[in-house]
mmCIF file of C-alpha atoms in Angstrom:
data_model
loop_
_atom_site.group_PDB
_atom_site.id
_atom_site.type_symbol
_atom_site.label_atom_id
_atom_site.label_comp_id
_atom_site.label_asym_id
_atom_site.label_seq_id
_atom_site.Cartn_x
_atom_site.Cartn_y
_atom_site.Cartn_z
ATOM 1 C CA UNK A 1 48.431 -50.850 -9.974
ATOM 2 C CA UNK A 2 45.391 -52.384 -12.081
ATOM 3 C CA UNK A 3 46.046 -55.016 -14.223
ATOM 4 C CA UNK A 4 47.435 -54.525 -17.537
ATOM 5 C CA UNK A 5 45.311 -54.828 -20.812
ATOM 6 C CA UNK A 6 45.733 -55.163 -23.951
ATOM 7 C CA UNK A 7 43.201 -53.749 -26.246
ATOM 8 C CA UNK A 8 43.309 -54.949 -29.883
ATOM 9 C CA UNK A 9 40.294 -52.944 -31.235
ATOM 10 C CA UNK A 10 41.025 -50.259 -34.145
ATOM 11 C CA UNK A 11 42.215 -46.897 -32.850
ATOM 12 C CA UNK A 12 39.115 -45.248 -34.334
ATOM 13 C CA UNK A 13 36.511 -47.134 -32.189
ATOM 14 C CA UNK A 14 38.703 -47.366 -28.758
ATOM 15 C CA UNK A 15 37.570 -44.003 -27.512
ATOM 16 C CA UNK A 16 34.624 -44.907 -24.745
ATOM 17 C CA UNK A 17 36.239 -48.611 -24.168
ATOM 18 C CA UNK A 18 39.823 -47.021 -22.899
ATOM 19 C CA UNK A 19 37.801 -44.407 -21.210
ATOM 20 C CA UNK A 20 36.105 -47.283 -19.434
ATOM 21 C CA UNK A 21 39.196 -49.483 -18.864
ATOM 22 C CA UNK A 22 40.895 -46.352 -17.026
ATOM 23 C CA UNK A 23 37.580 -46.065 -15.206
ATOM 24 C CA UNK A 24 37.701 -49.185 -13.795
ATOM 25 C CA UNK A 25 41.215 -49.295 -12.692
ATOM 26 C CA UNK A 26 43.020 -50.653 -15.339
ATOM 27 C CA UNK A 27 46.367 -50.391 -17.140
ATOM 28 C CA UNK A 28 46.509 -50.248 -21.165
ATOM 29 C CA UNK A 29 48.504 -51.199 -23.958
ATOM 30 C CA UNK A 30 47.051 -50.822 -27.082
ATOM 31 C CA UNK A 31 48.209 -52.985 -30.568
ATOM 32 C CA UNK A 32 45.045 -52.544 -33.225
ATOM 33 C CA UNK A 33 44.604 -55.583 -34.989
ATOM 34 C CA UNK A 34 42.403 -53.941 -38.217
ATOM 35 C CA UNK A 35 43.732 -50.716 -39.944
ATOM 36 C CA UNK A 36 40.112 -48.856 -40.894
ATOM 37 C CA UNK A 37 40.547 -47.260 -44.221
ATOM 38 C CA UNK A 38 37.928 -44.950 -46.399
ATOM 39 C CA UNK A 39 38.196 -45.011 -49.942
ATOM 40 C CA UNK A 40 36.787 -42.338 -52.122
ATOM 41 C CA UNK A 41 33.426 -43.546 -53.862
ATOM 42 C CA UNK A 42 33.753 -41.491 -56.991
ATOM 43 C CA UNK A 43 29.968 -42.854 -58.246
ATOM 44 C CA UNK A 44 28.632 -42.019 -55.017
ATOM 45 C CA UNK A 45 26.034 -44.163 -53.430
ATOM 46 C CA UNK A 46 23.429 -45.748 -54.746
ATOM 47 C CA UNK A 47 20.099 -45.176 -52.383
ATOM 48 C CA UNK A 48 17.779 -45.024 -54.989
ATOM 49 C CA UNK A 49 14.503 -46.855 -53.916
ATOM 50 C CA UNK A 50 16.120 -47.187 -50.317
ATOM 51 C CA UNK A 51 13.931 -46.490 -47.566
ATOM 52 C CA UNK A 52 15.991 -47.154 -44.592
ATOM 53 C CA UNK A 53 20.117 -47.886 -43.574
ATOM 54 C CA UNK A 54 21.473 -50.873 -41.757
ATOM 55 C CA UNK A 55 24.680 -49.968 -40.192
ATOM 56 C CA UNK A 56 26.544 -52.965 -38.916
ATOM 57 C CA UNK A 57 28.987 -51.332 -37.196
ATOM 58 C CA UNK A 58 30.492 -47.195 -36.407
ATOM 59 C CA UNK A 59 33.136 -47.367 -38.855
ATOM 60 C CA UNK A 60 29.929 -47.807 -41.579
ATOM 61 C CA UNK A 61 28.288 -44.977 -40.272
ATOM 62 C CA UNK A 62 31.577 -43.186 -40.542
ATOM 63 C CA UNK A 63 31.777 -44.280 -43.951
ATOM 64 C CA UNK A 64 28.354 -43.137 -44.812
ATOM 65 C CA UNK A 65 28.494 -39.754 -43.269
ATOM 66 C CA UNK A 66 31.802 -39.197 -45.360
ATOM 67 C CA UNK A 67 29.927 -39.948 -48.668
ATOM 68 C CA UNK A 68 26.778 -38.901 -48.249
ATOM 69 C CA UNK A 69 24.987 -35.506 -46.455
ATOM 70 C CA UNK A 70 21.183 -37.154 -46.078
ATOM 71 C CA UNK A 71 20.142 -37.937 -42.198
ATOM 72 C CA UNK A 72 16.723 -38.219 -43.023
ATOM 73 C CA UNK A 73 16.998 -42.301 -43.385
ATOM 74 C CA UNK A 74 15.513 -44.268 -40.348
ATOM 75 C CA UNK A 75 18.715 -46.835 -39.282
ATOM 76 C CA UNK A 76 19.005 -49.489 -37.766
ATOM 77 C CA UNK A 77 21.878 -50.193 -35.863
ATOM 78 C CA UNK A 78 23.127 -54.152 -34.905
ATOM 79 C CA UNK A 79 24.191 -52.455 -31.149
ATOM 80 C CA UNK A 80 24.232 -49.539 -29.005
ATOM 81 C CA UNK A 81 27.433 -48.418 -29.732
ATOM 82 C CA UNK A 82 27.020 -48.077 -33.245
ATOM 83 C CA UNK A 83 23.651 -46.487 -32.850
ATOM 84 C CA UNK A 84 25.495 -43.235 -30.568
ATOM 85 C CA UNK A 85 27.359 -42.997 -33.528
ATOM 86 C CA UNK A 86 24.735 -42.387 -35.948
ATOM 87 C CA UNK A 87 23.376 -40.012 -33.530
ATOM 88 C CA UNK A 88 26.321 -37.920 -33.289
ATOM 89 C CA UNK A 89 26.824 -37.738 -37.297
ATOM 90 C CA UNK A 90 22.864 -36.199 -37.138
ATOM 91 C CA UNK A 91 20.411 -39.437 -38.013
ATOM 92 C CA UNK A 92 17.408 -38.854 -35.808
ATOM 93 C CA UNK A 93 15.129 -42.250 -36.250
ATOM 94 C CA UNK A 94 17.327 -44.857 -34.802
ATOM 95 C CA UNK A 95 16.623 -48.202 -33.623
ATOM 96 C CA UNK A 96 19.300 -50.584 -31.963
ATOM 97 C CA UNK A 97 19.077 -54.441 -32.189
ATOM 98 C CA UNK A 98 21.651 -54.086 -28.818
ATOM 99 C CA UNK A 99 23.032 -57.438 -29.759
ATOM 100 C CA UNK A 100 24.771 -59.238 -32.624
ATOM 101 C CA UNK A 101 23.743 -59.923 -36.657
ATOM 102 C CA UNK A 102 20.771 -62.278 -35.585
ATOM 103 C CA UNK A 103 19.118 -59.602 -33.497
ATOM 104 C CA UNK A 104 19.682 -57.171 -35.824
ATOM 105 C CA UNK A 105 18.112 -59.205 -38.464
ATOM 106 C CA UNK A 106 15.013 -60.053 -36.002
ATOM 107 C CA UNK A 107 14.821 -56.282 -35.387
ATOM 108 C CA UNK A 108 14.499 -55.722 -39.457
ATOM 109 C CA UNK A 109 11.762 -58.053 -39.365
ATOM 110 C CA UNK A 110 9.979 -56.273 -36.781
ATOM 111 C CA UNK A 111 10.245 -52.821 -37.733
ATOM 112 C CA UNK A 112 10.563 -52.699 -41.814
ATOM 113 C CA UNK A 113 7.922 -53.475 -44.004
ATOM 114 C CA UNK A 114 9.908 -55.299 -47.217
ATOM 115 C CA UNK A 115 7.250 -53.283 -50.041
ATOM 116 C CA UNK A 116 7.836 -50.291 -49.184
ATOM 117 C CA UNK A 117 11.620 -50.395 -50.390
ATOM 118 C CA UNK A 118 14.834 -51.394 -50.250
ATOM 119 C CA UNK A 119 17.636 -51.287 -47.563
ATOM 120 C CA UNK A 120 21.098 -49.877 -48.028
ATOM 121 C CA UNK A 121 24.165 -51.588 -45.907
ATOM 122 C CA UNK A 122 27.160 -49.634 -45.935
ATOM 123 C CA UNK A 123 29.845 -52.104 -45.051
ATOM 124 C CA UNK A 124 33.655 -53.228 -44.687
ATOM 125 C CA UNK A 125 34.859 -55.171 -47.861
ATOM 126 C CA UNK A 126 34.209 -58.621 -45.691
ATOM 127 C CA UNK A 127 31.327 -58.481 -43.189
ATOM 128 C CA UNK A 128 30.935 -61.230 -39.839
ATOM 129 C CA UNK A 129 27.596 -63.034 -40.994
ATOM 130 C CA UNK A 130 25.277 -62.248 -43.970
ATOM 131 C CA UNK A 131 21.981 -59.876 -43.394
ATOM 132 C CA UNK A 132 20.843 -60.515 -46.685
ATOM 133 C CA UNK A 133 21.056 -64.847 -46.338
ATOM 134 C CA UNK A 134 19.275 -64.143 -43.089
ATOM 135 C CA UNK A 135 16.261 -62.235 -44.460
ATOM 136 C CA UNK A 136 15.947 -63.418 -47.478
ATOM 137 C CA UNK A 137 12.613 -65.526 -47.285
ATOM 138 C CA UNK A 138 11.037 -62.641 -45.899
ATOM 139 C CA UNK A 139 11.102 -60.426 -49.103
ATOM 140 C CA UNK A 140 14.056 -58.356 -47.878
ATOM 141 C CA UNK A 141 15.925 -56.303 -50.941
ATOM 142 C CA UNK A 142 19.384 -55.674 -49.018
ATOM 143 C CA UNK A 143 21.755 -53.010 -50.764
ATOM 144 C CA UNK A 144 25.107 -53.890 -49.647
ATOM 145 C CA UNK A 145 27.983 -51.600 -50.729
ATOM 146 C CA UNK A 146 31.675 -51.599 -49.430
ATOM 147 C CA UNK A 147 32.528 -47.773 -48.426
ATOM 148 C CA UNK A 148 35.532 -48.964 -46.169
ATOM 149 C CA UNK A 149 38.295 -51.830 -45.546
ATOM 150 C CA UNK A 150 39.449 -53.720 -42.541
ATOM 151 C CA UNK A 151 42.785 -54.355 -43.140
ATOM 152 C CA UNK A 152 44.851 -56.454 -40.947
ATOM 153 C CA UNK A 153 47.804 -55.719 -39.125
ATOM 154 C CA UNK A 154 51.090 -56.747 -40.069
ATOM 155 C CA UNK A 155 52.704 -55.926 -37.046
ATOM 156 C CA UNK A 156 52.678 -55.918 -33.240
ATOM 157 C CA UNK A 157 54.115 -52.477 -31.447
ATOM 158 C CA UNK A 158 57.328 -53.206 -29.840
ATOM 159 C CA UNK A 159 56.450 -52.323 -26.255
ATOM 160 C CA UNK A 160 53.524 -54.797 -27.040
ATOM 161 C CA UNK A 161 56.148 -57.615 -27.820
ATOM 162 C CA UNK A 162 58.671 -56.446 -24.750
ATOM 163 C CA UNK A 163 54.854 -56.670 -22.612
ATOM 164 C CA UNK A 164 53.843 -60.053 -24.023
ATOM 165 C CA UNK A 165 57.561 -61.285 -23.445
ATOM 166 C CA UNK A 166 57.896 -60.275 -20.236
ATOM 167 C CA UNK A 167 54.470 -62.024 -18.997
ATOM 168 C CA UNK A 168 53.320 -58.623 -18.152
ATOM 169 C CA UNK A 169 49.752 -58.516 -20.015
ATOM 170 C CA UNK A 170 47.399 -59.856 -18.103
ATOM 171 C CA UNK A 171 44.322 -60.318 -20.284
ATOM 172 C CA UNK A 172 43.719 -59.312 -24.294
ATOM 173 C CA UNK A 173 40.420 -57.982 -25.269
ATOM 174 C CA UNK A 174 38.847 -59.468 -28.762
ATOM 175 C CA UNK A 175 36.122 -57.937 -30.514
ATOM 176 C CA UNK A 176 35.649 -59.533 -33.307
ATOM 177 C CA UNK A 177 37.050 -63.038 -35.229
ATOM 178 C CA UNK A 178 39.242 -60.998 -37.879
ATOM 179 C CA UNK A 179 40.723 -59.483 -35.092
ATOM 180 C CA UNK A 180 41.454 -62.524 -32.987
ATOM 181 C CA UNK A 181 42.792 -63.636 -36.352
ATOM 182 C CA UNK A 182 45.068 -61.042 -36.999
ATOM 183 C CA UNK A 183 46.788 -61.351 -33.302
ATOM 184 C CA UNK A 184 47.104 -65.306 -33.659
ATOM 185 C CA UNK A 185 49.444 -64.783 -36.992
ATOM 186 C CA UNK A 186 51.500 -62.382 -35.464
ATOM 187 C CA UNK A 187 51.897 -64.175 -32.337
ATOM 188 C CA UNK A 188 52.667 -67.286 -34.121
ATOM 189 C CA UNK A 189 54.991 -64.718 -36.769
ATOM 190 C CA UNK A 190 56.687 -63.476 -33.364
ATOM 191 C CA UNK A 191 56.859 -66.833 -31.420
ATOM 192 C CA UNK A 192 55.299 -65.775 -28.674
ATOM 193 C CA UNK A 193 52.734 -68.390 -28.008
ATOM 194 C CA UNK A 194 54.761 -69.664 -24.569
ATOM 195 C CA UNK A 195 54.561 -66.467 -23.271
ATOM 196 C CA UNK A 196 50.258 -66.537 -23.095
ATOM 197 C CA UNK A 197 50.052 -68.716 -20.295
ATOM 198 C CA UNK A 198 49.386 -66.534 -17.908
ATOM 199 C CA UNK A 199 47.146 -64.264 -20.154
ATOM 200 C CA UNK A 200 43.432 -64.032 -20.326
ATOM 201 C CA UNK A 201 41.519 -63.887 -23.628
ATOM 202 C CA UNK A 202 38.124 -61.551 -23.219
ATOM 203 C CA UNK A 203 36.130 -62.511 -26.290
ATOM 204 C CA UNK A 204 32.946 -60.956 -27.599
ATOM 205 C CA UNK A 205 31.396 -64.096 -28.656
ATOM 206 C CA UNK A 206 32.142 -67.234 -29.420
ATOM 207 C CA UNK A 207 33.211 -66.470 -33.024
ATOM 208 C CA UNK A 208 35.814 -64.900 -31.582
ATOM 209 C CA UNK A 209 37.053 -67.607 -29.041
ATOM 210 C CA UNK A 210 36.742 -70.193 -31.873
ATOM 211 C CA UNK A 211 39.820 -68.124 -33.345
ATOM 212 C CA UNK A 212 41.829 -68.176 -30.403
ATOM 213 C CA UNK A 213 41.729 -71.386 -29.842
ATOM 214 C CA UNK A 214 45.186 -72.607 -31.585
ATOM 215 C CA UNK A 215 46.489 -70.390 -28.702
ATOM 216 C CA UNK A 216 47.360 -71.820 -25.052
ATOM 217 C CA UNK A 217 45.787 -68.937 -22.632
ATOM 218 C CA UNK A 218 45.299 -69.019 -18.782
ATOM 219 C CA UNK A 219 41.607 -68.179 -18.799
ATOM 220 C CA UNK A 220 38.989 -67.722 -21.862
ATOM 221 C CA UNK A 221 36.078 -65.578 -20.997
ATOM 222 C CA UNK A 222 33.221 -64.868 -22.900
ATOM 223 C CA UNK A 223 30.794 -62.110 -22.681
ATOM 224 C CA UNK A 224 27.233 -63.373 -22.667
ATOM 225 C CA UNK A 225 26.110 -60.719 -24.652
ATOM 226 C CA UNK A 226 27.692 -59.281 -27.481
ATOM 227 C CA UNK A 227 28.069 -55.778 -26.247
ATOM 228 C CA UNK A 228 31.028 -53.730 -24.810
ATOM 229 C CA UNK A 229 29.311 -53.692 -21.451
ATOM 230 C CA UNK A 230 28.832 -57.122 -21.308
ATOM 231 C CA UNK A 231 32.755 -57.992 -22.124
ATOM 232 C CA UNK A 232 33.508 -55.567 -19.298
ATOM 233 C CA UNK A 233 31.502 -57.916 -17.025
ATOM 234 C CA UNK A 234 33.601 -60.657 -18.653
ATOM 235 C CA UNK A 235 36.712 -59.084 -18.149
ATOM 236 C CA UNK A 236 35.951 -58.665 -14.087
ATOM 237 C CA UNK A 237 35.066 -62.120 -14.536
ATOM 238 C CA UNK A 238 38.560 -63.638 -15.133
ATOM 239 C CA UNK A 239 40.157 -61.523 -12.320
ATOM 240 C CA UNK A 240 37.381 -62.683 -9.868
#
């Protein structure tokens, strides 16, 4: 049997990474750390004067394609997975900064001219990093609206618990800081901080380890890019 991982990502963006994991061998548990949530927007949204979206990640494109019918926007997406999903809800003109907030905001700058309008960033309620601080001396007019929430977790599964326990997970995956946030309180609500000795920590960035680091872990691995493929690499890394 394959090692045994536990994936903290919300259930709505797991699909391709758990078809991946089981790819590759692996055993899952599963214990999301965010609960993704889409309110109504009774006023609608307001893309007057926009000529192009920024989607910082699939649950805004989600959120968009719930509230609003138009694909004829170009986007641009901060990474690769996000951009699949703004093909598959019908946008056409899509460019991927295949990276993290910095590259996306680099791939603004490169691609957008600032006169001809303004850009609309569908969002979570609270956002890792800030587009519009970023771009700001370029001329940039950045629309950010909240169409969905992030809300943590207040709970571990049991069989998560029993797994963590027992000393039977073998390495956590981490996506993002809120998330790595999220699992330290309810390790620390649980008291199982002894019992992640023996358990790796895959983190997408250093944001994320930064989080972790109150816990005690076997190995810490980091993926040197901030992309799904490159944590894979990272996670092959600390069984090497």
């Amino acid at each position: 049997m394959g090692p045994l991982i536990l994936n903290t990502r919300p259930k709505s963006d797991s699909q391709e990474l758990e078809a991946a994991l089981l790819e590759r061998g692996y055993r899952m548990l599963s214990a999301p750390m965010l609960r993704i949530e889409f309110p109504s927007h009774a006023d609608g949204l307001d893309l007057v004067g926009v000529q192009a979206l920024i989607f910082t990640s699939a649950n805004g494109v989600r959120a968009f394609a719930k509230q609003c019918d138009k694909r004829h926007y170009p986007v641009l997406c901060v990474g690769d997975a996000t951009a699949r999903m703004a093909r598959q809800a019908g946008f056409a003109d899509i460019h991927s900064a295949d990276g993290d907030i910095e590259d996306l905001a680099r791939l603004i700058g490169d691609q957008i001219d600032p006169a001809k309008g303004g850009l609309f960033h569908p969002a979570a309620r609270k956002v890792a990093g800030d587009l519009g601080s970023l771009l700001k001396d370029r001329g940039f007019n950045i629309r950010r609206q909240t169409v969905y929430d992030a809300t943590p977790s207040d709970h571990l599964p049991n069989d998560v618990i029993t797994a963590i326990s027992a000393h039977h997970i073998d390495a956590v995956l981490f996506f993002s800081p809120r998330t790595a946030e999220s699992f330290v309180k309810l390790i620390e609500r649980h008291k199982l901080e002894k019992d992640l000795v023996g358990t790796s920590a895959i983190c997408l960035s250093s944001a994320v380890k930064d989080r972790l680091g109150v816990l005690t872990w076997h190995k810490t691995e980091v993926a040197k890019h901030p992309t799904q493929e490159y944590l894979l690499s990272a996670l092959e890394n600390a069984f090497a």
